[in-house]
Short mmCIF file of C-alpha atoms and ligand atoms in Angstrom, two decimals:
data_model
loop_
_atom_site.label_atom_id
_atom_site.label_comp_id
_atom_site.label_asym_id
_atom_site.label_seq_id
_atom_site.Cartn_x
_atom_site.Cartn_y
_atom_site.Cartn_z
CA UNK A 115 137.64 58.69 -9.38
CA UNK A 116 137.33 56.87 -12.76
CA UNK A 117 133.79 55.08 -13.43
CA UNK A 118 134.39 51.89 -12.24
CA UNK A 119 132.19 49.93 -15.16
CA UNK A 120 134.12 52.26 -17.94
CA UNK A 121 136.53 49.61 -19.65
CA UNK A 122 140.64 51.28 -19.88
CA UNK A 123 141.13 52.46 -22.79
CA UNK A 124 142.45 49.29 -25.47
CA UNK A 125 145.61 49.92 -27.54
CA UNK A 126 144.93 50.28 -30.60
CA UNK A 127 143.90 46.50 -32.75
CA UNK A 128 144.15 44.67 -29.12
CA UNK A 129 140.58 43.68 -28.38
CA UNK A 130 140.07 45.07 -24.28
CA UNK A 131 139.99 42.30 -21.66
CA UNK A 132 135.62 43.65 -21.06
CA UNK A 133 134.91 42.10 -24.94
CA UNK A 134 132.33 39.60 -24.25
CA UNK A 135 131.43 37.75 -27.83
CA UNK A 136 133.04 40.77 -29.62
CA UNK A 137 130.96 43.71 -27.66
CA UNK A 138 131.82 45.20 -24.48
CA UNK A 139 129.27 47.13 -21.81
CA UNK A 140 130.25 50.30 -23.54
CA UNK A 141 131.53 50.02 -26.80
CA UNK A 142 129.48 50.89 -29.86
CA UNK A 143 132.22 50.98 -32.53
CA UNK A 144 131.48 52.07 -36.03
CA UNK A 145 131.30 48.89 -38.77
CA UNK A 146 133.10 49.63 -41.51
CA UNK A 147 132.39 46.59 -44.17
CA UNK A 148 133.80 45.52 -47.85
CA UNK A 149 133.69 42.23 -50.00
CA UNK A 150 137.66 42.20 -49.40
CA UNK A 151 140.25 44.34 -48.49
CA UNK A 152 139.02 47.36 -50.64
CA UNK A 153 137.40 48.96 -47.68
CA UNK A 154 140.62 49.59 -45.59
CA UNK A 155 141.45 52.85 -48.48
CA UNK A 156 138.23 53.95 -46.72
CA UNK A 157 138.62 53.12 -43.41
CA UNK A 158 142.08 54.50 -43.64
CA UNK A 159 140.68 57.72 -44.60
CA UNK A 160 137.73 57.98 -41.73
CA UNK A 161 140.47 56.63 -38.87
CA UNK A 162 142.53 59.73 -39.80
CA UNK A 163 139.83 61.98 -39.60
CA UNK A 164 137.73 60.65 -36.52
CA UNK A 165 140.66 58.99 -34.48
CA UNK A 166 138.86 59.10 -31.09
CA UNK A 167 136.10 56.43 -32.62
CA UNK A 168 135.93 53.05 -31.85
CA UNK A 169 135.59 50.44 -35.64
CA UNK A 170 134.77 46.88 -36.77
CA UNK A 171 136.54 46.11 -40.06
CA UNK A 172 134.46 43.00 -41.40
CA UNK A 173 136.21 41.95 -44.95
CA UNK A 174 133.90 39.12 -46.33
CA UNK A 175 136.99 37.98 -47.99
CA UNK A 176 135.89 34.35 -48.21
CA UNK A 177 133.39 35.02 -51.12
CA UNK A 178 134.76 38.13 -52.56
CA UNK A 179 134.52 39.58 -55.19
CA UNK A 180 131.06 40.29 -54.83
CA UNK A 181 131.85 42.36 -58.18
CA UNK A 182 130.22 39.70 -60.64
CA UNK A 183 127.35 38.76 -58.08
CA UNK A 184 123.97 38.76 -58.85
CA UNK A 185 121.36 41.49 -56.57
CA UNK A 186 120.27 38.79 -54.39
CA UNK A 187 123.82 37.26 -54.04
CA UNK A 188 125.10 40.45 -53.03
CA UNK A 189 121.96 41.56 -51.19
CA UNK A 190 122.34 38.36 -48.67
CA UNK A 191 125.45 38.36 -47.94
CA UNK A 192 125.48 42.30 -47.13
CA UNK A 193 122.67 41.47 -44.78
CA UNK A 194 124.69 38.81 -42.94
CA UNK A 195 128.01 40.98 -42.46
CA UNK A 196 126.03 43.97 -41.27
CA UNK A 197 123.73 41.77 -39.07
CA UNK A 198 126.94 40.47 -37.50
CA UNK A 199 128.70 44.15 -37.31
CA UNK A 200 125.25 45.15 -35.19
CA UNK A 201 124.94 41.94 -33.10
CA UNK A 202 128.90 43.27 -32.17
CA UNK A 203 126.89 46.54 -30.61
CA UNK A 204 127.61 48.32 -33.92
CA UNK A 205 125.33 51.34 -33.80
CA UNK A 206 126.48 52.55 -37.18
CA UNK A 207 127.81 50.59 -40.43
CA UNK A 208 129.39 52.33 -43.38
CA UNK A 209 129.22 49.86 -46.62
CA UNK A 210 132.70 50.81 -47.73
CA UNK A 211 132.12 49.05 -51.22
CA UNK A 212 130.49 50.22 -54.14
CA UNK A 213 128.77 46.82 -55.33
CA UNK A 214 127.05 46.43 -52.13
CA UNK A 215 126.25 50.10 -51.92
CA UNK A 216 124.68 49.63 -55.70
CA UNK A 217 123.44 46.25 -55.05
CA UNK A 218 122.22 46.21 -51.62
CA UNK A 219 122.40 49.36 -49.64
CA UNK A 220 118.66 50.51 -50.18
CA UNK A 221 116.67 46.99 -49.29
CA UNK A 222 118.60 46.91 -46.18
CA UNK A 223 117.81 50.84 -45.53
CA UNK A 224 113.97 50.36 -46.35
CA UNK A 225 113.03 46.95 -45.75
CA UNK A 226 115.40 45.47 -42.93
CA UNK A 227 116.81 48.33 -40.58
CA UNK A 228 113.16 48.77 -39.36
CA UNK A 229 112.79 45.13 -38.59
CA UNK A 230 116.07 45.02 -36.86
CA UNK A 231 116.40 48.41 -35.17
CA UNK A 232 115.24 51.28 -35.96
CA UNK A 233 117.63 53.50 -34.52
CA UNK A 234 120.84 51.27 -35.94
CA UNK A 235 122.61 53.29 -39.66
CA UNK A 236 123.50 52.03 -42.71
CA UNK A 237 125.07 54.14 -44.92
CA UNK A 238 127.07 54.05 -48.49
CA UNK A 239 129.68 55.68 -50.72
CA UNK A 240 127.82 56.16 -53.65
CA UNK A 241 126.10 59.47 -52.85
CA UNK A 242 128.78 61.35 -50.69
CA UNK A 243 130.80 60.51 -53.66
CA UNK A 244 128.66 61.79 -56.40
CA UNK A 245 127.99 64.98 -53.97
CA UNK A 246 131.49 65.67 -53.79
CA UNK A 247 132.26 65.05 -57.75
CA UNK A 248 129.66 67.13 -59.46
CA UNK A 249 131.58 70.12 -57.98
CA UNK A 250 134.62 69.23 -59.31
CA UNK A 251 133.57 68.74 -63.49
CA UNK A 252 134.08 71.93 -65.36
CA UNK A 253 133.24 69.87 -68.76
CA UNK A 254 130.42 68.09 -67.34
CA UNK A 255 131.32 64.60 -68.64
CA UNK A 256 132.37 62.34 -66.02
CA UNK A 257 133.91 58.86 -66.65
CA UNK A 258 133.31 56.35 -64.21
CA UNK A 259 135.38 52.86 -63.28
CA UNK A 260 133.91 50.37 -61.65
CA UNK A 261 133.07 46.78 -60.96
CA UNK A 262 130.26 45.41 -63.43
CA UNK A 263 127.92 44.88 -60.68
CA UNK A 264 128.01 48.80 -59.88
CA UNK A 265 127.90 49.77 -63.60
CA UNK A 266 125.12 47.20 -64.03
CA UNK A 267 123.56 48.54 -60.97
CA UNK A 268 122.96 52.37 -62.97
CA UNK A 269 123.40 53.68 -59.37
CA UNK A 270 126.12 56.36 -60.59
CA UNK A 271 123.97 57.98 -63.78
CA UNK A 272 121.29 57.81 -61.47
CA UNK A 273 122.43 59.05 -58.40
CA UNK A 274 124.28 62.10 -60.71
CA UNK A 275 120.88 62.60 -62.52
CA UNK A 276 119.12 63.23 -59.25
CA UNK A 277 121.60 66.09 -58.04
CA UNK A 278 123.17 66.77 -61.18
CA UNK A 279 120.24 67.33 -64.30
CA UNK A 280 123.25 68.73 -66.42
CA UNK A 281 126.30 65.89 -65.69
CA UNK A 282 127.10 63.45 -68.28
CA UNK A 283 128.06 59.91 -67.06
CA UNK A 284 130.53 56.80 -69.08
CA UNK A 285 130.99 53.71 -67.15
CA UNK A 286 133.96 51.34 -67.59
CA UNK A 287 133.39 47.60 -66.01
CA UNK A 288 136.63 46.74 -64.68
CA UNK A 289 136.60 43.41 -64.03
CA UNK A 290 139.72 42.54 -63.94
CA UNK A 291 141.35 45.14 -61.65
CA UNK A 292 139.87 43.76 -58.16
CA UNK A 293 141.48 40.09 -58.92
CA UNK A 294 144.71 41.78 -59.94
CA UNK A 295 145.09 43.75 -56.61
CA UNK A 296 143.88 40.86 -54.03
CA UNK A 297 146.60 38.79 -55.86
CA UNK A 298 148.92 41.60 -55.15
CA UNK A 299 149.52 42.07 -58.81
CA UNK A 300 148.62 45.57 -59.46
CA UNK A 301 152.31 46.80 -59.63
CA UNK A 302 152.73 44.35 -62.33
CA UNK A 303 153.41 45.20 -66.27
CA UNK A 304 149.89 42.75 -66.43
CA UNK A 305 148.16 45.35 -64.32
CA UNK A 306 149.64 48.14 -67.05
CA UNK A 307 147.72 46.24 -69.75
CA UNK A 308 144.48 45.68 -68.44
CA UNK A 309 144.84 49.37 -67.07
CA UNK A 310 145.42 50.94 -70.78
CA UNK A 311 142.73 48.70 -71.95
CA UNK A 312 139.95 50.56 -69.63
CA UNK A 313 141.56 53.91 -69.68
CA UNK A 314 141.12 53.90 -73.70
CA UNK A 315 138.01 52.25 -73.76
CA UNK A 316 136.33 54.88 -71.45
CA UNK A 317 137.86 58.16 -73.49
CA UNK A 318 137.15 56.58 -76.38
CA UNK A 319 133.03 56.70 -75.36
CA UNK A 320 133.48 60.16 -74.46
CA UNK A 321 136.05 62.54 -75.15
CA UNK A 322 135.01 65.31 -73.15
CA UNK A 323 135.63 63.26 -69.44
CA UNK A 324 137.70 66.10 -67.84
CA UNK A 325 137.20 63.97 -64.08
CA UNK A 326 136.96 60.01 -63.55
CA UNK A 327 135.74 58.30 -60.69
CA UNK A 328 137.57 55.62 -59.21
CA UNK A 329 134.04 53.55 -58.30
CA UNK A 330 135.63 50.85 -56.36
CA UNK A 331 137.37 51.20 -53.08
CA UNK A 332 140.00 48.73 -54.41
CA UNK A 333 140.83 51.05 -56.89
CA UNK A 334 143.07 53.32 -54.95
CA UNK A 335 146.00 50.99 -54.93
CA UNK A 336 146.13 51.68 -58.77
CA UNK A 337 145.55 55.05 -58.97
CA UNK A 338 149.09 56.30 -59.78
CA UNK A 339 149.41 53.50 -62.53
CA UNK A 340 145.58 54.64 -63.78
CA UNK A 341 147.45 58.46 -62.90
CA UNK A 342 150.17 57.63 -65.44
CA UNK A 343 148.43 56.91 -68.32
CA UNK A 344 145.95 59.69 -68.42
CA UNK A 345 145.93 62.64 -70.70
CA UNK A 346 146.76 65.82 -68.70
CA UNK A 347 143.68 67.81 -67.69
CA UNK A 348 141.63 64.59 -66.68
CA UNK A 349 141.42 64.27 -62.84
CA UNK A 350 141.43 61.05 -60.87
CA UNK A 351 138.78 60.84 -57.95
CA UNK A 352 139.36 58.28 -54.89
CA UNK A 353 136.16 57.93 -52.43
CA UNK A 354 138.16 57.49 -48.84
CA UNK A 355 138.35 61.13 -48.15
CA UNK A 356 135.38 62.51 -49.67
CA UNK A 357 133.77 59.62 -47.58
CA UNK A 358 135.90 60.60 -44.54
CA UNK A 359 134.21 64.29 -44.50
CA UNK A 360 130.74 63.02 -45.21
CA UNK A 361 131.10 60.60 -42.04
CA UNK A 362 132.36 63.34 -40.25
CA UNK A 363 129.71 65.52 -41.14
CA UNK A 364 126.98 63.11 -40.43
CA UNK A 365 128.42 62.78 -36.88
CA UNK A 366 127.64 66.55 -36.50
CA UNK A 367 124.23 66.61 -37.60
CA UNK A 368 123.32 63.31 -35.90
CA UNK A 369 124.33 63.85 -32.45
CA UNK A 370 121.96 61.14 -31.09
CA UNK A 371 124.24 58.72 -33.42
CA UNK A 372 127.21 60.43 -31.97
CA UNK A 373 126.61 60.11 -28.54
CA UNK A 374 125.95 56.15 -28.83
CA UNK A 375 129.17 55.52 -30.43
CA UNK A 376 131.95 54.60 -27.66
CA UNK A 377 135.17 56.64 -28.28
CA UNK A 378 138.11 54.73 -27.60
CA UNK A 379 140.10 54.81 -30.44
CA UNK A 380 140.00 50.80 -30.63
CA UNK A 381 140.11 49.03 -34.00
CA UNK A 382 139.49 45.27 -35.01
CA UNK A 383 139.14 43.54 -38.06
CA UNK A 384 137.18 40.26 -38.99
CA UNK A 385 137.67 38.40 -42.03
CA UNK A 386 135.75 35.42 -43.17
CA UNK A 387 138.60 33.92 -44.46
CA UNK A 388 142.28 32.65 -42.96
CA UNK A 389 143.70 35.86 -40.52
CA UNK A 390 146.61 34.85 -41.77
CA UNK A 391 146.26 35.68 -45.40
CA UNK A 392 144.03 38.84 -44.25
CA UNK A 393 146.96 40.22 -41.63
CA UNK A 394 149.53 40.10 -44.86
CA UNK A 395 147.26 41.26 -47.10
CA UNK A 396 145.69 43.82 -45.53
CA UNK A 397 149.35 45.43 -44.36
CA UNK A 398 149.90 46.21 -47.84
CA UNK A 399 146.58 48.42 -47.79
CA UNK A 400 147.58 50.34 -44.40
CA UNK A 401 151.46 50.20 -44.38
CA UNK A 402 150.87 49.02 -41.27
CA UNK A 403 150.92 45.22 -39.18
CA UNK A 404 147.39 44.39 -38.36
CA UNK A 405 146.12 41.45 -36.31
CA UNK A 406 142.87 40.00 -37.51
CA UNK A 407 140.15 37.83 -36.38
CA UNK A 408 138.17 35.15 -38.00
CA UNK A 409 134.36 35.25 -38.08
CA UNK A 410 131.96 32.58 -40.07
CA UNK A 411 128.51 33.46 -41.46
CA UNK A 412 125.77 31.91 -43.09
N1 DGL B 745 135.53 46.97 -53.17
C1 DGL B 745 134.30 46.65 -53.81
C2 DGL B 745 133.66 47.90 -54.40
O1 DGL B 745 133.91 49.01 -53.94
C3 DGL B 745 134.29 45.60 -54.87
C4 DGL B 745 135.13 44.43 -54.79
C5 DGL B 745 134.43 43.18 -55.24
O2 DGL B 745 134.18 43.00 -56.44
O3 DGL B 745 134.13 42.42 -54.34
O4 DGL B 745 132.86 47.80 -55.30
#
């Protein structure tokens, strides 16, 4: 006979019947956050590799980007979306954005997590990322786009320096490319401009890039335009599977953190902004229909 407290397992997106304000008795999904919609390339990436898992998607899309924020803009509202992704019974977040990874990821590690609960996870993409990609340079010289708050932020030279003593880093500020794709422009001959622009401005600084990270998890939806204009030899990197394998390798050494988080196979998402706009939107990141849910903060 079947445990009579353990909820039935929810089709996928449709919240179970046992959610009481967005937790149930027994499920500890896995928060999966972004400024936007950029975070669905990652989440895409970990839901194919760890199916069975229970996630929160929590877009902040009312004040993206957080690209052009200040630390303490992007600091707070961090904060607020992973305090709400815990208060949901979240046991584990993933920051699936670069800015806040840059920008907010180590305050909240050091200073907050022990005031809220010790046992609760935050964790980035910014160093399973620069794990993966010093493996992959054979020149050495890695080029790097990104939002100007991450390339303000150092946290790429610095996290390569740390593993890396002999990897050269250029960063490219992209500012334009996250507007472009949450206005759905990015297949548009404006998106091949501004896309030449930073391509040629980054192998200009350094000729030698034989591998470029794509720094933002927006990024992937212009990869095969970036793809098309770069010299053969140079290598494109996207984050969601690199960040996939780290999550999934994280769950094996942590099995305390495994065994909290419920396995289902449930998903929700949570935008601060209209579910309408998120639901189209976000469709065009997954190929799939999503339903979404709005949540306010602050
Ligand atoms: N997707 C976010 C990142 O990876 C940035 C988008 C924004 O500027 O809000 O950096």
């Amino acid at each position: 006979m079947s445990n009579p407290k353990e909820p039935a397992k929810t089709d996928i997106n449709s919240p179970s019947d046992n959610i009481r304000n967005g937790a149930t008795d027994f499920s500890y999904p896995i928060g999966i956050f972004d400024s936007g919609y950029g975070g669905l390339t990652i989440l895409d990436e970990i839901r194919k590799k760890m199916p069975e898992y229970d996630y929160i998607y929590l877009g902040d899309n009312a004040r993206t980007p957080y690209g052009t924020r200040s630390f303490d803009v992007v600091y707070k509202y961090t904060l607020e979306c992973v305090t709400h992704l815990f208060d949901m019974g979240c046991q584990l977040v993933v920051l699936a954005c670069n800015t806040a990874s840059a920008k907010a990821l180590r305050t909240i590690q050091q200073h907050d997590l022990p005031l809220i609960d010790g046992n609760r996870r935050v964790l980035g993409v910014i160093r399973p990322t620069v794990e993966a990609v010093g493996e992959m340079t054979k020149s050495k010289h890695i080029g790097l786009f990104a939002t100007s708050g991450t390339v303000q932020s150092d946290s790429y030279p610095l996290e390569i320096q740390k593993i890396y003593k002999d990897i050269f880093v250029t960063s490219e500020a992209c500012p334009m490319w996250v507007p472009l794709i949450e206005n759905n422009e990015h297949n548009s001959d404006g998106a091949d401009f501004f896309v030449r622009k930073n391509i040629e401005n980054l192998l200009n600084a350094d000729t030698f890039i034989d591998t470029i990270i794509l720094g933002c998890t927006h990024y992937p939806l212009l990869a095969n335009k970036i793809k098309s204009y770069l010299p053969e030899g140079v290598k494109l990197v996207s984050q969601g599977e690199i960040v996939a394998k780290s999550l999934a390798e994280y769950m094996l050494r942590h099995s305390e953190m495994n065994n909290r988080c419920s396995k289902f196979g449930t998903i929700r998402y949570l935008t601060t902004e209209s579910v309408e706009k998120f639901s189209s939107s976000a469709s065009l990141f997954l190929n799939e229909e999503i339903k979404a849910e709005h949540i306010d903060l602050g």
